[in-house]
Amino acid sequence: MPFSSQLNLWRLLSLLPAYAINGFTVALGVGCLQILVTLLAGRHVALLVLGGAVCASLADGPNTVTRTGYHVSAAALLSVCATLGVVLLKLHPLALGLGVALIAFVAMMSMAWGARTAAVAFAPILSMIFAMAMPASGEPLIVVAWNACGGLAYLVWALATSALCQPRYRSLALGEALQSAAQLFCARADVLGSMRSEVGDTSDGAPMRAWIGGEAKLADCLQSARNFLFTAADGPRSRRDTAILLRIIDLRDVLLASRLDLDLLGVDPTGQALRDKLAGALRQIGEQLYRAADALRNGSTPPSESEPSFQFDTLFADVAIAPTDSRARLFPPLLERLKQLAEDVGRIHRLLSGQAPSLQITRAQLQLFVAAEGWPLRALRVQLRRDSPVLRHAVRTGLALSSTYFLAMALPWASHPYWLILSVAVVLRGSLEQTLARRNARVLGTMLGCLVVVGLSYVPSPLLLSAVFLTAVGIAHAYVTRRYWLTATAATVLALLQSYMVNPGGGFAIAERVADTLLGVLLAWSFSYVLPSWERRNLPGALARLMNDLHDYASQVLQPPPGDAVALRLARRRAYDTLASLGDTLQRSSVEPKRVRLPAKQVASLLDHGERLMAHLSMVRLILSQLSATEDAAIASAVVAKELAEAHVALSACLDLQNSEPNTITDMDELDLLPAQAPEHNLMPWLSRRLLLTVHEAQLISLAAASVLLVRQSTRTGGRGS
């Protein structure tokens, strides 16, 4: 290939999203390995090596080099062990059925290290399927050796391509975080525009769902960006990107606070006009974030004169409101929040234009915010208990795949029992909600994949089959978290072609594949009710973690300034993560049997109050930072420390689940009264009011938590066995 063509290809790849780049590198690596081994050792050996490489490649996602090494090596090791077990037991059908159960159990127990090992956990399952598809051999150790060679070779490729793609992965991770933040601003604007019929933070449904989904997406994007940027080597580019990411994190905090006090605007035409103005301002900020994301992804540098300009001082100038209207006193704090958001966006644009970053956190401190990696045995020991969701799912999967194997042997079309096992393995997930989500996508993907293979069966060209196989490898990787039906389609083609190329005499047997898929989906659905781990089982522990994390964050915020900035950020991240986890739990429980579902209304109320508490604490931080910059900060410090201490004591009592004394709910009529003086003249009354609102929100959280536990207890008999 001419050098200019190579350059154009690389430039084209640099414009692709991370998942597409990863899919391309995976397919390229598998393809190069197949060609090389075919030339050196022949087609049969190449297919054995290819099986090991494909299984190892399952764990190769857009990630840092260290994490790629951990994941791919673990997947390769488990795949080799699974292949060894199958080839040794293949001549003994009864023993092989028990071996299937053991392999499945061990594979699923790897989920003890969290969702990050999901791809690793599936690698030995796929390796087992490939080994079952191979004809019986008198040299099982040779088969295993070539499989190990494939896994090792792909590990080397994965480490090399991951290192090569790191700069692009980092830029794309940060760009996706910026884009998600922009989408969240626009979603918040839509929520404000939909508040037309009731007082409070309500909407017609769709805008609020988009806002909640946007919060979850931004949280994932921020953690992905942390993992890439905070582990990068120190340098001008990494410091700039780190400064931008920290600014995005603070933006989310202030944006969450934008929901506060809006119920005081009312629902009359004036109140709606004020909300429309706020919504328009948020959309302006979101558009500027979109521009920053585009510049970052494209590698362009916005000119210095393109820094966004926001004219928020006159935002409410054309809204007719009487000077005596108490809502006029809301204008200063609302404008202050908008100015804070606009200033942060302006700083992002200035950083992109070349302004030197100023970081208050060291590279060593940033490592504390990176998601945990490694395989500590303690995480596995914690799951070795009867009520562990991981252990129950591992046992359930072992029983399901072993039972499926014996059932397949008894069916009239028992020549390919591994396909029925694969159908069950890819659909059966750790929760009923996840299983149902996979069910329809898997059926659709399998049908489409079978149609593709039907077409290929009429053109049995080895070269064409190899090309399609490699394309399927890339597509399956690229879209696994984007469009699962497409991944299921590619995975079906991948599995069918791998089985056919290893054992052409077995044919494609498309009708058998379709029947096995439908039966496998039904079996996976049925086994979801075997040793179930209903979400209500872990609800008390989830509530305890939530209250503890909210208390830890509040304790950091309510310290007299200056506090520990790193400890505060860590506590804030934990609180956000715990809220998101409880929200995911509620979503998963929504499809469970009614008798064991979580009390949705009560849990949703708890989540709402938890987010409001986080927003109030964000406002307290903002006011404290403004207060520390005033001339009379030293005079007010004693008063501030006293009020913070009193608020901390009251809030701690509210967030203690063991506190048997009932909390007295503060009168909202008192809290609705706004200070007479504007914040720029006297911040202390605004701080006092915000602290009272924070304690009030903690009181409501305490009531909501007690209500959740009470409803759960009252329905416990009906959910026995959960």
XYZ file of C-alpha atoms in Angstrom, residues 148-430:
283
model
C -2.683 -20.873 24.115
C -0.403 -19.612 21.356
C -3.339 -17.760 19.841
C -4.233 -16.149 23.157
C -0.631 -15.149 23.836
C -0.131 -13.740 20.348
C -3.278 -11.700 20.622
C -2.208 -10.386 24.044
C 0.944 -8.976 22.450
C -1.138 -7.394 19.682
C -3.637 -5.939 22.142
C -0.925 -4.318 24.252
C 0.768 -2.848 21.190
C -2.393 -1.414 19.622
C -3.668 -0.139 22.970
C -0.413 1.764 23.504
C -0.586 3.133 19.968
C -4.201 4.292 20.362
C -3.852 5.814 23.850
C -3.607 9.468 22.717
C -6.701 9.079 20.566
C -8.595 7.150 23.238
C -7.875 9.909 25.752
C -9.092 12.641 23.411
C -12.239 10.699 22.553
C -12.991 9.905 26.207
C -12.723 13.582 27.135
C -14.717 14.622 24.066
C -17.484 12.181 24.952
C -17.580 13.579 28.490
C -17.945 17.101 27.073
C -20.691 15.981 24.707
C -22.554 14.175 27.492
C -22.345 17.313 29.626
C -23.755 19.347 26.731
C -26.617 16.876 26.320
C -27.337 17.104 30.053
C -27.578 20.900 29.852
C -30.054 20.652 26.986
C -32.008 17.942 28.826
C -32.233 20.179 31.891
C -33.492 23.006 29.684
C -36.203 20.696 28.317
C -37.255 19.804 31.867
C -37.577 23.488 32.747
C -39.642 24.118 29.636
C -42.015 21.266 30.500
C -42.950 22.589 33.976
C -46.265 24.100 33.019
C -48.996 22.586 35.115
C -47.675 21.973 38.611
C -45.370 23.596 41.074
C -42.173 21.666 41.627
C -39.657 19.766 39.607
C -42.136 17.898 37.447
C -42.466 17.324 33.726
C -44.494 15.472 31.161
C -42.286 12.392 31.583
C -40.026 12.239 28.531
C -37.824 15.276 29.417
C -37.345 13.972 32.946
C -36.438 10.489 31.675
C -33.920 12.074 29.305
C -32.460 14.046 32.201
C -32.127 10.935 34.405
C -30.600 8.956 31.537
C -28.246 11.841 30.795
C -27.040 11.890 34.399
C -26.217 8.180 34.258
C -24.452 8.533 30.903
C -22.374 11.489 32.091
C -21.336 9.587 35.225
C -20.073 6.697 33.065
C -18.268 9.046 30.681
C -16.597 10.919 33.524
C -15.277 7.710 35.077
C -14.008 6.476 31.723
C -12.224 9.788 31.173
C -10.736 9.641 34.686
C -9.337 6.178 33.974
C -7.645 7.407 30.790
C -6.470 10.882 31.790
C -5.490 10.471 35.422
C -3.167 7.551 34.607
C -1.469 9.284 31.680
C 2.128 10.445 31.923
C 2.541 14.020 33.046
C 2.934 16.551 30.259
C 1.391 19.746 28.829
C -1.367 17.874 26.967
C -2.287 15.633 29.904
C -2.377 18.616 32.282
C -4.650 20.516 29.915
C -7.010 17.580 29.469
C -7.050 16.924 33.207
C -7.954 20.558 33.888
C -10.820 20.331 31.387
C -12.126 17.128 32.958
C -12.047 18.609 36.457
C -13.981 21.592 35.117
C -16.636 19.277 33.628
C -17.016 17.524 36.985
C -17.603 20.857 38.699
C -20.050 21.847 35.955
C -22.187 18.817 36.739
C -22.230 19.815 40.392
C -23.461 23.355 39.721
C -25.944 22.175 37.089
C -27.498 19.797 39.612
C -28.020 22.793 41.889
C -29.932 24.579 39.128
C -33.058 22.634 40.075
C -33.238 24.309 43.490
C -35.683 27.106 44.378
C -37.460 26.873 41.027
C -40.704 25.904 42.748
C -40.751 29.474 44.134
C -41.170 30.846 40.614
C -44.782 29.689 40.478
C -46.809 28.450 37.496
C -48.341 31.725 36.347
C -47.245 33.265 33.011
C -44.512 35.246 34.745
C -43.098 32.147 36.408
C -43.163 30.263 33.127
C -41.454 33.150 31.350
C -38.678 33.098 33.955
C -38.197 29.342 33.509
C -38.100 29.763 29.732
C -35.347 32.346 30.155
C -33.363 29.953 32.340
C -33.912 27.134 29.850
C -32.622 29.309 27.013
C -29.513 30.185 29.014
C -28.797 26.520 29.726
C -29.150 25.723 26.020
C -26.627 28.447 25.186
C -24.153 26.907 27.597
C -24.847 23.448 26.165
C -24.169 24.669 22.620
C -20.784 26.015 23.693
C -19.946 22.661 25.250
C -20.857 20.958 21.962
C -18.415 23.300 20.196
C -15.684 22.436 22.672
C -16.345 18.701 22.223
C -16.134 19.006 18.418
C -12.874 20.939 18.644
C -11.377 18.350 20.963
C -12.412 15.356 18.863
C -11.246 16.961 15.616
C -7.938 18.023 17.096
C -8.566 21.650 16.156
C -7.741 24.672 18.299
C -10.474 27.298 18.526
C -9.165 30.831 17.984
C -8.883 32.975 21.085
C -11.493 35.424 19.804
C -14.074 32.611 19.629
C -14.404 32.378 23.410
C -18.131 32.275 24.207
C -19.789 35.423 25.428
C -22.899 35.162 27.591
C -25.057 38.203 28.307
C -26.781 36.951 31.437
C -26.850 40.260 33.348
C -29.904 41.350 31.366
C -31.486 37.893 31.134
C -34.638 38.852 33.065
C -34.770 42.470 31.913
C -37.826 42.067 29.682
C -39.827 39.977 32.166
C -42.581 42.116 33.703
C -42.421 41.644 37.442
C -43.305 44.031 40.242
C -40.454 45.238 42.490
C -42.433 44.012 45.488
C -42.724 40.489 44.043
C -40.632 38.174 46.216
C -39.490 36.321 43.099
C -37.338 39.303 42.188
C -35.082 38.363 45.083
C -34.376 35.063 43.331
C -32.767 36.800 40.355
C -29.331 37.355 41.967
C -28.753 33.722 43.055
C -30.118 32.348 39.792
C -27.894 34.674 37.779
C -24.934 33.773 39.988
C -25.369 30.091 39.165
C -25.573 30.834 35.454
C -22.467 33.023 35.633
C -20.612 30.258 37.447
C -21.568 27.769 34.731
C -20.657 30.243 31.977
C -17.292 30.978 33.584
C -16.462 27.270 33.754
C -17.357 26.824 30.072
C -15.247 29.853 29.218
C -12.302 28.317 31.043
C -12.707 25.133 29.012
C -12.551 27.127 25.773
C -9.516 29.064 27.016
C -7.755 25.806 27.879
C -8.456 24.489 24.395
C -7.079 27.738 22.966
C -3.767 27.252 24.739
C -4.165 28.815 28.168
C -1.835 27.199 30.708
C -3.795 24.978 33.130
C -3.664 25.532 36.865
C -4.170 22.286 38.773
C -4.769 22.222 42.501
C -4.464 18.401 42.633
C -1.248 16.462 42.081
C -0.893 13.512 39.729
C -0.561 11.198 42.743
C -3.822 12.504 44.206
C -5.584 12.038 40.882
C -4.823 8.310 41.047
C -7.308 8.045 43.918
C -10.161 8.739 41.482
C -9.239 5.961 39.038
C -11.475 2.887 39.118
C -9.959 -0.070 40.915
C -8.106 -2.675 38.871
C -6.520 -6.001 39.757
C -7.871 -9.298 41.064
C -7.689 -9.365 44.872
C -8.763 -12.704 46.350
C -10.676 -10.854 49.058
C -13.288 -9.850 46.452
C -13.833 -13.535 45.653
C -14.047 -14.608 49.292
C -16.714 -11.991 49.968
C -18.957 -13.665 47.390
C -18.660 -17.153 48.901
C -21.896 -16.916 50.855
C -25.348 -18.301 50.212
C -27.048 -14.966 49.548
C -24.328 -13.642 47.215
C -25.796 -12.597 43.811
C -22.546 -13.596 42.100
C -22.476 -17.079 43.656
C -26.164 -17.671 42.945
C -25.728 -16.615 39.318
C -22.665 -18.836 38.947
C -24.574 -21.851 40.291
C -27.591 -20.934 38.153
C -25.460 -20.682 35.009
C -23.695 -23.969 35.716
C -27.023 -25.756 36.207
C -28.507 -24.090 33.118
C -25.667 -24.931 30.727
C -25.226 -28.475 32.053
C -28.961 -29.166 31.830
C -29.010 -27.657 28.357
C -26.162 -29.935 27.286
C -27.984 -33.076 28.401
C -31.218 -31.843 26.845
C -29.419 -31.175 23.566
C -28.047 -34.703 23.558
C -31.595 -36.033 23.811
C -33.015 -33.876 21.000
C -33.541 -35.308 17.507
C -30.957 -32.852 16.134
C -28.221 -33.626 18.691
C -25.314 -33.305 16.265
C -24.469 -29.773 17.453
C -25.336 -29.483 21.162
C -22.927 -26.590 21.620
C -25.178 -24.169 19.730
C -28.021 -24.630 22.208
C -25.546 -24.098 25.057
C -24.313 -20.877 23.453
C -27.870 -19.598 23.051
C -28.524 -20.062 26.761
C -25.142 -18.627 27.778
C -25.512 -15.343 25.918
C -29.060 -14.671 27.122
C -28.918 -15.765 30.774
C -27.709 -12.748 32.780
C -27.306 -11.967 36.437
